[in-house]
XYZ file of C-alpha atoms in Angstrom:
609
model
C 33.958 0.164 -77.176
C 34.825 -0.796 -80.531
C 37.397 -2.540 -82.714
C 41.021 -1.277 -84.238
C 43.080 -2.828 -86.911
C 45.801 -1.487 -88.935
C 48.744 -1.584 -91.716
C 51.963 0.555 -91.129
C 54.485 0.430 -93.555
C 56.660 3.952 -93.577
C 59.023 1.856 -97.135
C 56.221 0.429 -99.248
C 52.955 2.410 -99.929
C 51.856 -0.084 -101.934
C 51.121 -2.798 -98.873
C 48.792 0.282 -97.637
C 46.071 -1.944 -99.407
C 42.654 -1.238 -98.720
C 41.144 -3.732 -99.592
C 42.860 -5.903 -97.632
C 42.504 -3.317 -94.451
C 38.849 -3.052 -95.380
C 38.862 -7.189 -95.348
C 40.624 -6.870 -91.807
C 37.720 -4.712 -90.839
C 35.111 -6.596 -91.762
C 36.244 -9.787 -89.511
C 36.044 -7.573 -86.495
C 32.218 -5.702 -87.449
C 30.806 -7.389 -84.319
C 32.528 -5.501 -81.954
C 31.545 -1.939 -83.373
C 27.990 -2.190 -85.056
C 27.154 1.469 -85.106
C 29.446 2.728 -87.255
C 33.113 2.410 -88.973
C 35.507 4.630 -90.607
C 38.573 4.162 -92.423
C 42.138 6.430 -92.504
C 44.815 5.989 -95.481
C 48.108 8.079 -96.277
C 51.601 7.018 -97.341
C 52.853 5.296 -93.895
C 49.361 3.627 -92.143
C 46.173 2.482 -92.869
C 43.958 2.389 -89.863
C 40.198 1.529 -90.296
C 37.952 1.614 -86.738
C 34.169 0.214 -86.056
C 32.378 1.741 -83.238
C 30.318 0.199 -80.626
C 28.888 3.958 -79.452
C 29.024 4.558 -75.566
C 29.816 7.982 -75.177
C 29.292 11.158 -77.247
C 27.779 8.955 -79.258
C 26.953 11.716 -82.283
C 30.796 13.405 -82.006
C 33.251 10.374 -81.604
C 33.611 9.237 -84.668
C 36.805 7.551 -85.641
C 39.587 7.663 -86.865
C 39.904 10.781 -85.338
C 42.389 13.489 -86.159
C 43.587 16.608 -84.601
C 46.458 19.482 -85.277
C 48.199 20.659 -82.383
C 51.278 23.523 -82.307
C 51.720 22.412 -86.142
C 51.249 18.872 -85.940
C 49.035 15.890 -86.856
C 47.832 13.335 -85.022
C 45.571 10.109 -85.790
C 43.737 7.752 -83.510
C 41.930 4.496 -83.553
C 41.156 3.408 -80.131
C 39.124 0.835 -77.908
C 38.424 1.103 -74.308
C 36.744 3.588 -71.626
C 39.014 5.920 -69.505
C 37.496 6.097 -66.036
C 39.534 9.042 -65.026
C 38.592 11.166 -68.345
C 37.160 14.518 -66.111
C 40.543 14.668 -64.346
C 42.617 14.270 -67.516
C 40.296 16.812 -69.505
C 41.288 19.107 -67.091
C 44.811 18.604 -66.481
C 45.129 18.827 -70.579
C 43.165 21.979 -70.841
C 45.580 23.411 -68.850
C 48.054 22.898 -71.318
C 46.180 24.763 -73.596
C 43.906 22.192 -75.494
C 40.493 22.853 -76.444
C 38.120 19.923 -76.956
C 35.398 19.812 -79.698
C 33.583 16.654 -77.852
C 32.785 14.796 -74.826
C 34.066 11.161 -76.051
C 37.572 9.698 -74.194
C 38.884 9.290 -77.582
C 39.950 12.940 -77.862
C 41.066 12.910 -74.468
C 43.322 10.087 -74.752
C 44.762 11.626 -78.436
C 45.567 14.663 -76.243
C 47.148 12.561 -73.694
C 49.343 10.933 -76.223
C 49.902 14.632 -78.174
C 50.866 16.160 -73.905
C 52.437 13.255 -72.503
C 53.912 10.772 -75.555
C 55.276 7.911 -74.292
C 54.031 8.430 -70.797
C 50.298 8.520 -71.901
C 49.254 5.024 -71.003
C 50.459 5.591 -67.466
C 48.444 8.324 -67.039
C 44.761 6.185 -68.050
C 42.588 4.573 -65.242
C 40.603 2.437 -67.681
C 40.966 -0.628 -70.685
C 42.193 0.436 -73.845
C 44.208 -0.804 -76.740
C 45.184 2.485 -78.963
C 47.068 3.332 -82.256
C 48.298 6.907 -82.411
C 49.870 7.908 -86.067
C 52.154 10.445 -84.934
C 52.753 12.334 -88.447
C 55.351 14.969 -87.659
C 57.927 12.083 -85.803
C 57.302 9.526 -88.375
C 56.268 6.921 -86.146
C 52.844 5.181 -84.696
C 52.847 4.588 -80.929
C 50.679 1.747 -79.421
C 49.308 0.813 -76.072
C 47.338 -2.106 -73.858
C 45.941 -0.951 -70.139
C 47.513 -2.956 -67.180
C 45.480 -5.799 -67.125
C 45.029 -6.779 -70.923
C 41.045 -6.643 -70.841
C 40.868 -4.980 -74.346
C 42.714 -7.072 -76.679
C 45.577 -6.525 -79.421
C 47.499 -8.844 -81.304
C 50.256 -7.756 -83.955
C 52.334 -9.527 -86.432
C 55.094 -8.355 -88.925
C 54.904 -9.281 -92.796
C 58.196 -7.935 -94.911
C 58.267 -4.033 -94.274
C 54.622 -3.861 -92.907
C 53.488 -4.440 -89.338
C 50.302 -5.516 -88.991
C 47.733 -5.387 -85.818
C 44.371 -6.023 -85.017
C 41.913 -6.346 -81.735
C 41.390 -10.099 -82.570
C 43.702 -12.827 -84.728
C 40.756 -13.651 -87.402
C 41.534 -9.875 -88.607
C 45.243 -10.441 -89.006
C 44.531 -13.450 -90.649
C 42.608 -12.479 -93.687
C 46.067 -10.806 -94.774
C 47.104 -13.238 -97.810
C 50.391 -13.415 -95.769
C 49.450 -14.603 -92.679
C 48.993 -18.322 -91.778
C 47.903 -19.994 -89.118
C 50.927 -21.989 -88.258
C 51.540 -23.833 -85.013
C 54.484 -25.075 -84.162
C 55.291 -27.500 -81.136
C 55.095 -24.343 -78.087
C 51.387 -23.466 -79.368
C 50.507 -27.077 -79.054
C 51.766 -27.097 -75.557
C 49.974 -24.070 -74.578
C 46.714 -25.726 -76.029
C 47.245 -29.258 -74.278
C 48.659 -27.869 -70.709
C 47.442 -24.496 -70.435
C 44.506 -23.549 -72.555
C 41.962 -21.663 -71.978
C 44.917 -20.114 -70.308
C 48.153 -19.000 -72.399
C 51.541 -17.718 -72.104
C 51.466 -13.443 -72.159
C 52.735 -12.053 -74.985
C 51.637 -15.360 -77.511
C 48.547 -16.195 -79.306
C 49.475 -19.914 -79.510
C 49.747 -19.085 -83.675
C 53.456 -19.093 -84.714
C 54.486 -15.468 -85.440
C 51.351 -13.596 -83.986
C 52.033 -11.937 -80.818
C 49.949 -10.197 -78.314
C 50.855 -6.660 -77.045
C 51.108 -7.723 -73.186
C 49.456 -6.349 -70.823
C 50.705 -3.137 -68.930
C 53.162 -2.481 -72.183
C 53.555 0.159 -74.923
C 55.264 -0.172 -78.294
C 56.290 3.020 -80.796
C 57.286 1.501 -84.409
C 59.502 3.420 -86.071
C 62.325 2.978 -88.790
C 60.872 -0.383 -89.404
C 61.194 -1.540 -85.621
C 58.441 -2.226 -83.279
C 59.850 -1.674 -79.548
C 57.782 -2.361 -76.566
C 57.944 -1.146 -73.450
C 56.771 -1.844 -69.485
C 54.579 1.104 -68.224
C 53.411 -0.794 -65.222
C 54.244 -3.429 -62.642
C 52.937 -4.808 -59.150
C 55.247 -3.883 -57.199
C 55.401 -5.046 -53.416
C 55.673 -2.185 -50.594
C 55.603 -2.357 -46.870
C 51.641 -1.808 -45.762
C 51.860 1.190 -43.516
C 48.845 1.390 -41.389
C 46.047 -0.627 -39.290
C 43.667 -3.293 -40.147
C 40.875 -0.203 -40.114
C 42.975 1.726 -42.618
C 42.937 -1.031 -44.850
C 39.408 -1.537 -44.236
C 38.233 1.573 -44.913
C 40.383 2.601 -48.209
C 39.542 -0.987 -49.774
C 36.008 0.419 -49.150
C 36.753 3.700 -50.967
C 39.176 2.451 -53.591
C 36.040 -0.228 -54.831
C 33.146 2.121 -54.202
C 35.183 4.805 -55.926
C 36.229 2.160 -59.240
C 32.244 1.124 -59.544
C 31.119 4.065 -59.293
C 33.371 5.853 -62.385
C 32.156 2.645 -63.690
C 28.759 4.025 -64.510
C 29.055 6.458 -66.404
C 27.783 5.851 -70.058
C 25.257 7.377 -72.632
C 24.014 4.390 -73.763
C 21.908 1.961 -71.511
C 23.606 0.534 -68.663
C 22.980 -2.906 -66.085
C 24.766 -5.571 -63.736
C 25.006 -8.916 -64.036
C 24.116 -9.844 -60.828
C 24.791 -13.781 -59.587
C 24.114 -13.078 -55.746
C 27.817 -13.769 -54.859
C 29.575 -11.365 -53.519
C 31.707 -9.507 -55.702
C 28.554 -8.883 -58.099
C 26.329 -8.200 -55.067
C 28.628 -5.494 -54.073
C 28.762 -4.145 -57.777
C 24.560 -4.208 -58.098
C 24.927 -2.635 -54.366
C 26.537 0.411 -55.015
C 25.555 0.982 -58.699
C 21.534 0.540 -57.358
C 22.081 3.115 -54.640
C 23.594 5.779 -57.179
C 20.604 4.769 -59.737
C 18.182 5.342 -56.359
C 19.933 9.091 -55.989
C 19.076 10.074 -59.314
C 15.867 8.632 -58.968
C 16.039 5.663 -61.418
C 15.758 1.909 -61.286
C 18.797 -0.158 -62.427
C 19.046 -3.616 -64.545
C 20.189 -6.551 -63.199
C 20.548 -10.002 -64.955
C 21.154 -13.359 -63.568
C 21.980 -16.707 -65.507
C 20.394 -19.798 -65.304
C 20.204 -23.284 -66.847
C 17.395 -25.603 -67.745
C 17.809 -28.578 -65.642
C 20.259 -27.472 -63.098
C 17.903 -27.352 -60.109
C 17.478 -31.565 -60.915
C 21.154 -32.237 -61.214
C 23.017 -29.889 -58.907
C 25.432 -31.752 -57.357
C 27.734 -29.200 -55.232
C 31.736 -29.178 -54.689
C 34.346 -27.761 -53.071
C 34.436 -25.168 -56.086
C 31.123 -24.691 -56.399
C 29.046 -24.917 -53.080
C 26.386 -23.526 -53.540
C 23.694 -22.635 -56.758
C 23.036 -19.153 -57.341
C 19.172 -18.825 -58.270
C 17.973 -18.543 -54.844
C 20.508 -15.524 -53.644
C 20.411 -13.499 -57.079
C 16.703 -13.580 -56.751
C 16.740 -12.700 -53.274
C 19.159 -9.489 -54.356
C 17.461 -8.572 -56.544
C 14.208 -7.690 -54.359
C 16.324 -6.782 -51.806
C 18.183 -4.225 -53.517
C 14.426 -3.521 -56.262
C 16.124 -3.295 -59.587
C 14.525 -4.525 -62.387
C 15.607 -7.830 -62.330
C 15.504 -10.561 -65.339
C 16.827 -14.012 -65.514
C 18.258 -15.460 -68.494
C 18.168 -19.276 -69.207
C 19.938 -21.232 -71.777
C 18.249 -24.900 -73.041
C 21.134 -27.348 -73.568
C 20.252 -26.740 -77.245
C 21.470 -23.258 -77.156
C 25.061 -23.612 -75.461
C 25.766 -26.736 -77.467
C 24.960 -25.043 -80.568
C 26.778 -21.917 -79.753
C 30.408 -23.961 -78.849
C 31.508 -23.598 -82.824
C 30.538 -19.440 -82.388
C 32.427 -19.350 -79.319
C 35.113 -20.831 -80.908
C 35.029 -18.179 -83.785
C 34.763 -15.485 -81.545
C 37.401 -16.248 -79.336
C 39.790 -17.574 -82.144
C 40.497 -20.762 -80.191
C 39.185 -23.384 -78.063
C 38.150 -21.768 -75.112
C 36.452 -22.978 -72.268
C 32.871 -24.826 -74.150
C 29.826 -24.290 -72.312
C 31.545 -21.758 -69.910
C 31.669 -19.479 -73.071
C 29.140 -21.095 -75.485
C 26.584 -19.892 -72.320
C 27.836 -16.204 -71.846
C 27.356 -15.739 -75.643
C 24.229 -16.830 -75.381
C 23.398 -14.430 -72.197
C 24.785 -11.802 -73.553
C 23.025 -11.749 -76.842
C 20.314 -11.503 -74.885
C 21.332 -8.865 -72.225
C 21.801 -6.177 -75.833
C 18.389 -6.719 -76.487
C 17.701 -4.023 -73.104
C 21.355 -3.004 -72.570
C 24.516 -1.861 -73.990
C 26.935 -1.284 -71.427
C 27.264 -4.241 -68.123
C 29.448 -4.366 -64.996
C 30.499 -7.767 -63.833
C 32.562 -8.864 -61.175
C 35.519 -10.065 -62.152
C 39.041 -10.095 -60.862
C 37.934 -9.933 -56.823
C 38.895 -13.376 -56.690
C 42.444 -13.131 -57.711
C 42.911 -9.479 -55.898
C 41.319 -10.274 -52.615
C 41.979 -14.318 -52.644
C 39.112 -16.167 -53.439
C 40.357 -19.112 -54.621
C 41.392 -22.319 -52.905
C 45.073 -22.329 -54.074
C 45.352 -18.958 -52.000
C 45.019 -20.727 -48.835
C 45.368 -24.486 -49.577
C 49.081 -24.947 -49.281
C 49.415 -28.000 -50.982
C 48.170 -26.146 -54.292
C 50.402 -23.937 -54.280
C 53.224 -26.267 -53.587
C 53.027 -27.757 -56.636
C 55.861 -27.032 -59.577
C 52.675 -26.212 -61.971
C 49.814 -23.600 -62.259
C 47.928 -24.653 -59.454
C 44.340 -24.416 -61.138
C 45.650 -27.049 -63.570
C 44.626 -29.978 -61.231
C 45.821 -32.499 -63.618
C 48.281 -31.530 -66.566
C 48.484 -34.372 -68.155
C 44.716 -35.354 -68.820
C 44.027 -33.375 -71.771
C 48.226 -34.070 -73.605
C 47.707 -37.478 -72.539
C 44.882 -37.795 -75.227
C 47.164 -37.093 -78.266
C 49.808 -39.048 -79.969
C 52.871 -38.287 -78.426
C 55.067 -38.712 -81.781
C 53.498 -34.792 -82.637
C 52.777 -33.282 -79.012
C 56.104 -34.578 -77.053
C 54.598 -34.899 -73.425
C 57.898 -34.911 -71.809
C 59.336 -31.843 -73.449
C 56.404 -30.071 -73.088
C 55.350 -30.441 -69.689
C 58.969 -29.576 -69.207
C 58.589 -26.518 -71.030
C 55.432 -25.623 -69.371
C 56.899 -25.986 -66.141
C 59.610 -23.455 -66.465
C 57.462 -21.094 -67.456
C 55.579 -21.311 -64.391
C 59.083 -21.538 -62.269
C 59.848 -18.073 -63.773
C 56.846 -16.807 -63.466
C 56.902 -17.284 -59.663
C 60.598 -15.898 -59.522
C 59.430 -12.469 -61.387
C 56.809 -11.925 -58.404
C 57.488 -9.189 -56.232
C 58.632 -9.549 -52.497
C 60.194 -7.852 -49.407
C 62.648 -9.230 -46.855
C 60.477 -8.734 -44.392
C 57.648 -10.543 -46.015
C 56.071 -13.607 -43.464
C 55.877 -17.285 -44.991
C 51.831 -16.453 -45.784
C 52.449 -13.242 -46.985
C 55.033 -14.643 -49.309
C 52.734 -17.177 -50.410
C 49.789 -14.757 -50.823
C 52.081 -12.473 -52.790
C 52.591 -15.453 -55.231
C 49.177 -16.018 -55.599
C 48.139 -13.263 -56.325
C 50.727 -12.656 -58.774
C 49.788 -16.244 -60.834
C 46.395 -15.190 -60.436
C 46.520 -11.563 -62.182
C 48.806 -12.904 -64.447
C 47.576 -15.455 -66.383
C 43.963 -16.791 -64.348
C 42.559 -13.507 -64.647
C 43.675 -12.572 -68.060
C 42.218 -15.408 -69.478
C 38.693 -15.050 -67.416
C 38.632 -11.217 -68.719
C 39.681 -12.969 -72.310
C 36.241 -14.711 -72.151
C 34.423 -12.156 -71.011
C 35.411 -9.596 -73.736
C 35.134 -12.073 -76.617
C 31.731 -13.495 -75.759
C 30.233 -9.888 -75.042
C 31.872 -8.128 -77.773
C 30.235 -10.474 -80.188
C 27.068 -8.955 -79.342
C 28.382 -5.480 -79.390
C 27.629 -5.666 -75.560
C 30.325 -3.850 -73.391
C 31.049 -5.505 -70.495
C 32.896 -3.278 -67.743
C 34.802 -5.028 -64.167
C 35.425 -2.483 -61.423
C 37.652 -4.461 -59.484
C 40.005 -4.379 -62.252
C 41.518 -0.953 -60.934
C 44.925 -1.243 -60.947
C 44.648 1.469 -57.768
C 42.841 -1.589 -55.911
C 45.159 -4.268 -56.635
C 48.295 -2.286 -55.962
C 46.992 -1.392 -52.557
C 45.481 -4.589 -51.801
C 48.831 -6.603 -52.624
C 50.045 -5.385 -50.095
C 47.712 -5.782 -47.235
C 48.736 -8.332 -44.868
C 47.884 -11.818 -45.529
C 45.717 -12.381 -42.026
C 43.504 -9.545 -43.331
C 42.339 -10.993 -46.164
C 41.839 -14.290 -44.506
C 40.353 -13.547 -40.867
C 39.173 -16.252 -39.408
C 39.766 -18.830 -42.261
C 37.285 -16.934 -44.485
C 38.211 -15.867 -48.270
C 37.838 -12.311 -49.255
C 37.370 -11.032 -45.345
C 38.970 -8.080 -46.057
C 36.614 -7.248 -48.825
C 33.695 -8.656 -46.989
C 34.611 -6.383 -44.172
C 35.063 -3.193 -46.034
C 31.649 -3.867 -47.858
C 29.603 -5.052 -44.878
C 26.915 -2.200 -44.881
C 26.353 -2.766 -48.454
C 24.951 -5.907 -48.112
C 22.184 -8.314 -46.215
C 24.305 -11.084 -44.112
C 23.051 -13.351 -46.411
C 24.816 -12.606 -48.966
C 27.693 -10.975 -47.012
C 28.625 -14.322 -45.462
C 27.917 -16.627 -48.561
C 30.767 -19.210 -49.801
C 32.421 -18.264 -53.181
C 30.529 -19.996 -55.862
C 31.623 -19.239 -59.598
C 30.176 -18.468 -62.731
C 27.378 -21.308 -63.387
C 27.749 -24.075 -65.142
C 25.308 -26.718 -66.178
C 24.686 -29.598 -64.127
C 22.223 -31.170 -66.762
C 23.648 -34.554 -67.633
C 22.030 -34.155 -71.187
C 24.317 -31.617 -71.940
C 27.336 -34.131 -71.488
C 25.473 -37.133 -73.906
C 24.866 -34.256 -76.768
C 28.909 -33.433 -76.610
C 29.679 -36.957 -75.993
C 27.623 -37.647 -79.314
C 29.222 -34.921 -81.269
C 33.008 -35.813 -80.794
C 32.216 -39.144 -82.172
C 30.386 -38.100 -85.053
C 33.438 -35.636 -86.000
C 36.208 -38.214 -85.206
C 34.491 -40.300 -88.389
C 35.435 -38.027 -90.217
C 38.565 -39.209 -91.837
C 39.788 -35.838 -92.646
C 39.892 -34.656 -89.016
C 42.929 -33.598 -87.948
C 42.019 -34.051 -84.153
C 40.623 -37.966 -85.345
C 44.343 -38.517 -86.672
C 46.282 -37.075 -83.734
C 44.209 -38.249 -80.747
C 44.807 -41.481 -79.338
C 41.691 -43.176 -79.569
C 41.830 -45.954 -76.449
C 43.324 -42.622 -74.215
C 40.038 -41.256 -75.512
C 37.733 -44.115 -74.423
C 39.287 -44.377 -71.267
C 38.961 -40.581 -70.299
C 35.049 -41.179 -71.420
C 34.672 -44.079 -69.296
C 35.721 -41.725 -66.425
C 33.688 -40.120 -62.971
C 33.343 -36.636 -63.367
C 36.294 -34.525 -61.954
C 37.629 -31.462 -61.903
C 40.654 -30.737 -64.262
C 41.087 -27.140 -64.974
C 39.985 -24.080 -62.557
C 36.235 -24.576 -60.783
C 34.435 -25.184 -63.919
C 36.087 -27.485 -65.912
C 35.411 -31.290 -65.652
C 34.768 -33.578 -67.721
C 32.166 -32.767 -70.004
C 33.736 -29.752 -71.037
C 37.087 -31.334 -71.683
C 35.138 -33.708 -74.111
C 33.236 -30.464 -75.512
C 36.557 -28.477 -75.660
C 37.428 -31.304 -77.948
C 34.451 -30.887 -80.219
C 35.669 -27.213 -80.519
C 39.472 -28.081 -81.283
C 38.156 -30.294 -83.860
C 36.099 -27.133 -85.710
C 38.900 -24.477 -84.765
C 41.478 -26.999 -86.737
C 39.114 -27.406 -89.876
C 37.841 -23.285 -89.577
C 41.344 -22.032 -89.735
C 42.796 -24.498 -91.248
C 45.650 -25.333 -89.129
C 48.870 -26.254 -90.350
C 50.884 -27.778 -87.503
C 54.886 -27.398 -88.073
């Protein structure tokens, strides 16, 4: 796991600065502290850092190979979960490999296949190819966006980078936004739209797509797409290939040379993950790492909800024994995630989701002190339909996202003169009505099946991408690689189109899942309510936050104390705790999400258009 950045320019050698790309570099160190290499001609300038996982003497980058005459380059991030049946299929075209790293094996699927490579990788990866003898560089994102890349274009050059902070220590690039990125920040965020980065003029390579520049022209294209089918089969086939299609996804999972745990809550998705990853560890005759994540004061101020029932202490712990790994819990002091928000903020390169990712910075700098590599469980939710809008109607009846429980809280704060409410939340809104027109559906499909289908679409589309957003930011930092099985595109392509009653036998979330993992787990945890990622429940937490907004809006060069409307403020303060935005955020993370606007304004000194 590592990070790429780049400068292609095939009309002026001269922007090939290295400086500048060594400057790019440098901004992104964190996610590759092992090593970092650097490749210059007359059309690109790529420079690489490595966070070793694999091969970890032979994969250096950039890495270059000849083949029938030709030259290729590579800077890549990601793992390839289906490297041993590429290797193979490529070596019978002839190719020879010098190491045992996916690098190689994904510059020989580009050299093979060209522009079908991307298609052909069961992993996450974001990848620069220089293709020398065709004059062009080809680029690619896996399905679901979980390894990042963001590009922009500056005269002749094109510029692109893992995170924004790189791109924007090019003397060119500002960071501008203009009226959509404030909507996206005031309606959407953590979430955004695919494709944006909120900054004028930066773009994201989406999800699922490939782009080849050549002749000064960056063209991307679709490799991917859920697609909706007619499920052929019984409720025991589906059963028993969900089974297969998970256990198989975990267990390619697993495979690394550097040290390797779970993070293990006691829910169900990361139960099922520490499950089958403990059982292969047993086989081989060795113990595996699990961590859990805890809060000082949360046992005293629980207080539970429809999103979050239940507190997970008691069932990781139980797991944990259950299951004998070698088990540690991790707990953050109020101090620490209050602290870390402004880190968070620099890691992420916007206002996030506060304590949500202040706290899994802080965990994770903690899991690299015994571990490298980490599965999580992420994405089961939005796959198998965890969440309430999947079977609450009147969620998903709405005209907005429906884990946006209130849209205009957060807006509603600023001076309307700059943010324009009305046109926004217009704005906003057809973006959501197209989104839900470009999901996939049959004639045949029943009235829950359509709605499931449309759930699950939102969901992988912008919920998830976010969620696996936060979760390779705040782990990167640390040079901590965080993998998530259940983000096989294999799984959700079958699993989309499973029948609706399936997944929700008997008014229970995730049966389907549940069902095809039963013998993995102790009823205890098999039958458990969903329960997210903890948050704290420590009311101190909420007075520190509280107390640092108001200290920053004093400051009469804020640009958040001169946009925000300061009695919409007051009242919002005054305020019972609710819900706002997903399971996690209510109110003292809104006001903490503040705090961070405030430093992301004043770090990158935002210019808004």
């Amino acid at each position: 796991m590592c990070s790429i950045c780049g400068i292609i320019d095939f009309k002026n050698k001269d922007n090939l600065n290295k400086y500048i790309l060594l400057e790019m570099g440098k901004e992104l160190s964190h996610r590759g502290p092992d090593q970092n290499g650097v490749f210059i001609n007359d059309k690109v300038a790529f420079q690489h850092n490595r966070l070793a996982i694999m091969d970890l003497e032979n994969g250096l980058q950039p890495m270059t190979r000849y083949f029938q005459g030709n030259e290729y380059t590579i800077i890549y991030n990601g793992e390839i979960y289906n490297t041993p049946e590429l290797k193979s299929e490529l070596e019978s075209y002839g190719i020879e490999f010098k190491t045992n790293c996916d690098t190689e094996v994904v510059l020989y699927s580009y050299i093979v296949f060209k522009e079908e490579c991307a298609e052909k990788l069961n992993g996450i990866f974001a990848f620069a190819v220089f293709d020398k003898s065709n004059n062009e560089v080809y680029i690619a994102r896996d399905r679901f966006g979980i390894k990042p890349l963001f590009y922009t274009q500056v005269g002749t050059s094109l510029l692109f980078a893992s995170e924004i902070k790189a791109l924007l220590k090019h003397p060119k690039v500002n960071a501008n936004l203009d009226k959509e990125g404030l909507w996206q920040l005031f309606y959407l965020a953590p979430m955004k739209i695919s494709g944006t980065s909120v900054f004028k003029d930066i773009h994201e390579v989406k999800p699922a797509h490939f782009g080849i520049y050549k002749d000064n022209h960056f063209d991307l294209k679709q490799y991917w797409n859920l697609e909706a089918k007619e499920f052929v089969g019984t409720e025991k086939d589906a059963i028993e290939n969900t089974r297969y299609l998970v256990t198989d996804a975990i267990n390619r999972q697993l495979v690394s040379d550097a040290p390797l745990s779970t993070f293990l809550s006691g829910g169900l998705d990361s139960s099922i993950i520490s499950s089958v990853a403990s059982q292969k560890y047993k086989n081989e005759g060795n113990i595996l790492g699990t961590y859990s994540f805890e809060y000082k004061g949360n046992k005293e101020n629980f207080k539970n909800t429809i999103f979050q029932p239940q507190s997970d202490d008691e069932y990781a712990r139980y797991l944990a024994h259950y299951l004998r790994t070698d088990h540690r819990i991790l707990t953050a002091d109020i101090s620490d995630i209050t602290s870390l928000l402004f880190d968070a903020v620099k890691y992420r390169d916007l206002p996030g989701m506060a304590d949500i990712d202040s706290s899994l910075l802080y965990y994770c700098s903690k899991v690299k002190e015994h571990h490298t590599v980490a599965l999580s469980g992420e994405c089961a939710d939005e796959i198998f339909g965890g969440y309430p809008w999947f079977y609450r109607k009147e969620m998903l009846e709405r005209d907005f996202f429906p884990w946006i429980h209130d849209p205009h809280t957060r807006i509603s704060l600023f001076d309307d003169t700059i943010v324009k409410r009305k046109e926004g939340y217009e704005f906003v809104k057809e973006v959501y009505k197209n989104s839900v027109n470009e999901c996939s559906m049959l004639d045949s499909d029943n009235a829950s099946m359509k709605q499931s289908r449309i759930a699950t679409w939102l969901s992988t589309q912008y919920f998830m991408t976010s969620l696996l957003e936060r979760k390779d930011r705040m782990s990167m930092a640390s040079g901590v690689e965080v993998r998530v099985p259940f983000a096989d595109h294999r799984i959700l392509e079958y699993v989309f189109n499973v029948p609706w009653e399936y997944k929700f036998e008997n008014g229970v979330e995730k049966s389907l899942l549940r069902n095809a993992m039963h013998d993995c787990l102790p009823d205890k945890i098999l039958n458990r309510k969903k329960s997210p990622y903890p948050k704290t429940h420590n009311p101190q937490y909420e007075e520190l936050v509280t107390k640092l907004l108001r200290e920053k809006l004093k400051n009469p060069n804020s640009v958040l104390a001169n946009i925000i409307d300061s009695h919409a403020l007051d009242n919002i303060l005054q305020y019972e705790n609710i819900t706002w935005f997903g399971q996690l955020m209510s109110k003292p993370q809104l006001i903490a999400w503040l705090v961070q606007l405030d430093y992301w304004f004043d770090l990158y000194n935002i210019n808004i258009l």
